[in-house]
Short mmCIF file of C-alpha atoms in Angstrom, two decimals:
data_model
loop_
_atom_site.label_atom_id
_atom_site.label_comp_id
_atom_site.label_asym_id
_atom_site.label_seq_id
_atom_site.Cartn_x
_atom_site.Cartn_y
_atom_site.Cartn_z
CA ALA A 6 5.66 2.55 -1.59
CA GLN A 7 5.94 5.05 1.47
CA SER A 8 6.82 8.62 1.22
CA VAL A 9 7.28 11.30 3.93
CA THR A 10 6.55 14.83 3.77
CA GLN A 11 8.07 17.59 6.23
CA LEU A 12 5.66 20.35 5.80
CA ASP A 13 8.04 23.21 6.86
CA SER A 14 11.24 23.58 5.27
CA GLN A 15 12.58 26.15 7.85
CA VAL A 16 11.40 27.01 11.30
CA PRO A 17 12.65 30.03 13.34
CA VAL A 18 11.85 30.58 16.65
CA PHE A 19 12.73 32.32 20.34
CA GLU A 20 14.85 30.53 22.68
CA GLU A 21 12.36 29.22 25.36
CA ALA A 22 9.40 28.93 22.99
CA PRO A 23 7.45 26.08 22.18
CA VAL A 24 8.22 24.39 18.69
CA GLU A 25 6.44 21.85 16.66
CA LEU A 26 7.98 20.27 13.39
CA ARG A 27 5.34 18.35 11.26
CA CYS A 28 5.55 15.24 9.73
CA ASN A 29 3.07 13.52 7.20
CA TYR A 30 3.50 9.96 5.70
CA SER A 31 2.03 7.75 3.28
CA SER A 32 2.13 4.02 3.18
CA SER A 33 0.12 1.33 2.33
CA VAL A 34 1.39 -0.49 4.99
CA SER A 35 1.96 -0.19 8.86
CA VAL A 36 5.16 1.36 9.21
CA TYR A 37 7.90 2.18 12.06
CA LEU A 38 8.55 6.10 12.39
CA PHE A 39 11.92 7.91 13.40
CA TRP A 40 12.98 11.40 13.83
CA TYR A 41 16.66 11.97 13.78
CA VAL A 42 18.81 15.40 14.07
CA GLN A 43 21.73 16.66 12.43
CA TYR A 44 23.53 19.56 14.15
CA PRO A 45 25.79 21.67 11.79
CA ASN A 46 28.62 19.68 9.98
CA GLN A 47 27.79 16.68 11.46
CA GLY A 48 26.00 12.93 10.86
CA LEU A 49 22.56 12.27 12.11
CA GLN A 50 21.85 11.06 15.51
CA LEU A 51 18.41 9.43 16.51
CA LEU A 52 16.14 11.49 18.47
CA LEU A 53 13.29 8.91 18.95
CA LYS A 54 11.38 6.44 17.46
CA TYR A 55 7.65 4.77 17.60
CA LEU A 56 7.65 0.81 17.07
CA SER A 57 4.62 0.18 18.91
CA GLY A 58 2.01 1.01 21.88
CA SER A 59 1.78 4.12 23.33
CA THR A 60 1.33 6.68 20.94
CA LEU A 61 3.05 9.64 22.80
CA VAL A 62 6.76 8.88 22.59
CA LYS A 63 9.59 10.41 24.34
CA GLY A 64 13.24 10.85 22.94
CA ILE A 65 16.23 12.74 24.25
CA ASN A 66 17.16 16.65 24.64
CA GLY A 67 13.06 16.96 25.74
CA PHE A 68 11.61 16.22 22.48
CA GLU A 69 8.39 13.98 22.02
CA ALA A 70 7.00 12.89 18.96
CA GLU A 71 3.04 11.65 18.89
CA PHE A 72 1.99 9.33 16.22
CA ASN A 73 -1.60 9.83 14.79
CA LYS A 74 -2.36 6.67 12.72
CA SER A 75 -5.84 8.17 11.60
CA GLN A 76 -4.19 11.36 10.14
CA THR A 77 -0.61 9.37 9.26
CA SER A 78 1.16 11.95 11.23
CA PHE A 79 4.32 11.92 13.61
CA HIS A 80 4.57 15.44 14.73
CA LEU A 81 7.86 16.29 16.89
CA ARG A 82 7.33 18.80 19.74
CA LYS A 83 9.48 20.20 22.60
CA PRO A 84 7.94 22.71 25.43
CA SER A 85 10.85 25.12 25.12
CA VAL A 86 13.82 25.19 22.81
CA HIS A 87 17.52 26.41 23.66
CA ILE A 88 19.68 27.74 21.17
CA SER A 89 21.70 24.33 21.05
CA ASP A 90 18.55 23.09 19.52
CA THR A 91 19.36 24.67 16.06
CA ALA A 92 19.69 21.85 13.75
CA GLU A 93 18.00 19.85 10.69
CA TYR A 94 15.51 17.58 11.86
CA PHE A 95 14.39 14.52 9.62
CA CYS A 96 11.34 12.44 9.66
CA ALA A 97 11.77 8.95 8.35
CA VAL A 98 9.63 5.71 7.98
CA THR A 99 9.88 1.97 7.32
CA PRO A 100 7.65 -0.39 6.58
CA MET A 101 6.85 -3.09 9.23
CA ASN A 102 6.02 -5.96 6.78
CA TYR A 103 9.00 -7.40 5.29
CA GLY A 104 7.98 -6.39 1.76
CA GLY A 105 11.34 -7.42 0.42
CA SER A 106 13.64 -4.56 1.88
CA GLN A 107 15.85 -4.76 4.84
CA GLY A 108 14.67 -1.74 6.88
CA ASN A 109 15.66 0.82 4.51
CA LEU A 110 14.39 3.97 5.90
CA ILE A 111 12.61 6.97 3.74
CA PHE A 112 13.55 10.28 5.05
CA GLY A 113 11.82 13.43 4.58
CA LYS A 114 13.38 16.26 2.95
CA GLY A 115 14.14 17.78 6.53
CA THR A 116 13.20 20.78 8.42
CA LYS A 117 15.63 23.68 9.74
CA LEU A 118 15.03 24.61 13.09
CA SER A 119 16.84 27.74 13.91
CA VAL A 120 16.32 29.04 17.51
CA LYS A 121 17.17 32.84 18.15
CA PRO A 122 17.89 34.48 21.26
CA ASN B 247 34.28 3.07 20.79
CA ALA B 248 34.85 5.25 17.80
CA GLY B 249 31.30 4.37 16.19
CA VAL B 250 30.99 5.05 12.62
CA THR B 251 34.05 6.52 10.71
CA GLN B 252 34.33 7.82 7.28
CA THR B 253 37.69 8.55 5.25
CA PRO B 254 38.00 10.92 3.62
CA LYS B 255 36.22 14.02 5.20
CA PHE B 256 36.91 15.79 1.94
CA ARG B 257 37.61 15.22 -1.66
CA VAL B 258 37.75 16.98 -4.89
CA LEU B 259 37.54 14.97 -7.98
CA LYS B 260 38.03 15.77 -11.64
CA THR B 261 34.74 14.43 -13.93
CA GLY B 262 35.82 11.00 -15.26
CA GLN B 263 38.48 10.10 -12.01
CA SER B 264 37.51 7.44 -9.80
CA MET B 265 37.56 7.06 -6.00
CA THR B 266 36.80 5.06 -3.11
CA LEU B 267 35.16 6.14 0.25
CA LEU B 268 35.44 4.01 3.28
CA CYS B 269 33.08 3.56 6.12
CA ALA B 270 34.43 1.40 9.31
CA GLN B 271 32.71 0.47 12.25
CA ASP B 272 33.37 -1.02 15.52
CA MET B 273 29.93 -2.06 17.01
CA ASN B 274 29.88 -5.31 15.39
CA HIS B 275 26.78 -4.23 13.21
CA GLU B 276 25.47 -6.60 10.76
CA TYR B 277 23.85 -3.91 8.68
CA MET B 278 25.79 -1.08 6.79
CA TYR B 279 24.35 1.70 4.42
CA TRP B 280 25.29 4.26 2.12
CA TYR B 281 23.63 7.26 1.66
CA ARG B 282 23.59 10.71 -0.33
CA GLN B 283 22.38 13.89 1.14
CA ASP B 284 21.57 17.16 -1.13
CA PRO B 285 20.46 20.29 -0.60
CA GLY B 286 16.43 20.05 -0.10
CA MET B 287 16.32 16.49 -0.94
CA GLY B 288 16.91 14.93 2.43
CA LEU B 289 18.83 11.13 2.48
CA ARG B 290 18.42 9.14 -0.10
CA LEU B 291 20.06 5.30 -0.05
CA ILE B 292 22.58 4.36 -2.67
CA HIS B 293 23.36 0.97 -1.54
CA TYR B 294 23.18 -1.22 1.72
CA SER B 295 24.73 -4.27 3.05
CA VAL B 296 22.84 -6.85 5.28
CA GLY B 297 26.18 -8.81 6.15
CA GLU B 298 29.47 -9.52 5.41
CA GLY B 299 30.00 -10.58 1.67
CA THR B 300 26.39 -9.12 0.79
CA THR B 301 25.49 -6.13 -0.90
CA ALA B 302 21.63 -4.82 -2.33
CA LYS B 303 21.09 -1.56 -4.19
CA GLY B 304 18.97 1.07 -2.55
CA GLU B 305 17.27 4.03 -4.14
CA VAL B 306 19.74 5.70 -6.14
CA PRO B 307 22.39 2.94 -6.95
CA ASP B 308 23.45 4.19 -10.38
CA GLY B 309 27.24 5.26 -11.13
CA TYR B 310 28.08 3.51 -7.79
CA ASN B 311 29.30 0.31 -6.73
CA VAL B 312 30.01 -1.18 -3.21
CA SER B 313 31.81 -3.89 -1.26
CA ARG B 314 31.68 -5.46 1.88
CA LEU B 315 34.60 -8.03 2.21
CA LYS B 316 34.82 -7.64 5.94
CA LYS B 317 32.09 -7.02 8.34
CA GLN B 318 33.30 -3.67 9.73
CA ASN B 319 34.25 -2.22 6.42
CA PHE B 320 31.89 -1.00 3.63
CA LEU B 321 33.20 0.69 0.83
CA LEU B 322 31.75 2.92 -1.70
CA GLY B 323 33.26 3.57 -5.29
CA LEU B 324 32.90 5.75 -8.01
CA GLU B 325 34.31 4.47 -11.29
CA SER B 326 33.95 7.48 -13.39
CA ALA B 327 33.06 10.58 -11.34
CA ALA B 328 30.23 13.05 -12.58
CA PRO B 329 29.33 16.46 -11.65
CA SER B 330 25.82 15.04 -10.44
CA GLN B 331 27.72 12.95 -7.90
CA THR B 332 28.76 16.05 -6.09
CA SER B 333 27.23 15.70 -2.63
CA VAL B 334 27.38 14.68 1.23
CA TYR B 335 27.99 11.06 1.42
CA PHE B 336 26.81 9.28 4.49
CA CYS B 337 27.46 5.95 5.99
CA ALA B 338 25.49 4.28 8.89
CA SER B 339 25.30 0.64 10.52
CA SER B 340 22.67 -1.03 12.26
CA TYR B 341 22.79 -4.13 14.43
CA GLY B 342 19.71 -5.25 12.75
CA GLY B 343 16.91 -4.14 9.99
CA ARG B 344 14.08 -1.95 9.73
CA MET B 345 13.17 -1.26 13.77
CA ASP B 346 16.75 -0.73 14.70
CA THR B 347 18.48 2.70 15.22
CA GLN B 348 20.92 3.94 12.66
CA TYR B 349 24.20 5.30 13.65
CA PHE B 350 25.77 7.66 10.94
CA GLY B 351 29.00 8.69 10.25
CA PRO B 352 30.05 12.19 9.86
CA GLY B 353 29.81 12.46 6.23
CA THR B 354 32.45 12.90 3.39
CA ARG B 355 31.84 15.94 1.10
CA LEU B 356 32.53 15.19 -2.36
CA THR B 357 33.14 17.93 -5.17
CA VAL B 358 33.08 16.73 -8.78
CA LEU B 359 34.53 19.46 -11.19
#
């Protein structure tokens, strides 16, 4: 079974400052990793995903994440945030091996990013 | 393209009442999912479907039923609503399985009194 831990439930930051949202996972098999963003009163949309290859993944809106297999982490970063980045961010994993499930995502509990002027 | 749409957007039920949530997608996706989102809990999978006529249980299926009679539609039913089912419900779809992006609808906020 897989589990995802998002270490911070809330992250306040000032506009134009850098931000890192932390995600650690637990799994006995290799996983695919995702970050989704949920803007207020909306559904989720994909920011980026790691399937294979380079461990540094670039996504939309200037976000990037680095997969660290030894530390089982997939932290999300942005060098300079904007007010419009205020949202809730979810880390998610799914096992690479078939294992009987059809690609079901296991989500973390979310991190609320609040960007202040 | 409308993407993934959900009907209704809001609903208030009394304990014991039944209702059906409708999800529709126009992207010709094979996979469809129903999640519930509760504060501090993230999203939890209720049921999913890997194609027309198929359904399967997710992490929290009790008290819900689903049907996928048409490829583009995925219905979530509550036969006898309970206050514990107060939540925001999201439908999602994807072209393939585990490595594919899921596209989410705007959600349905359900309150059970």
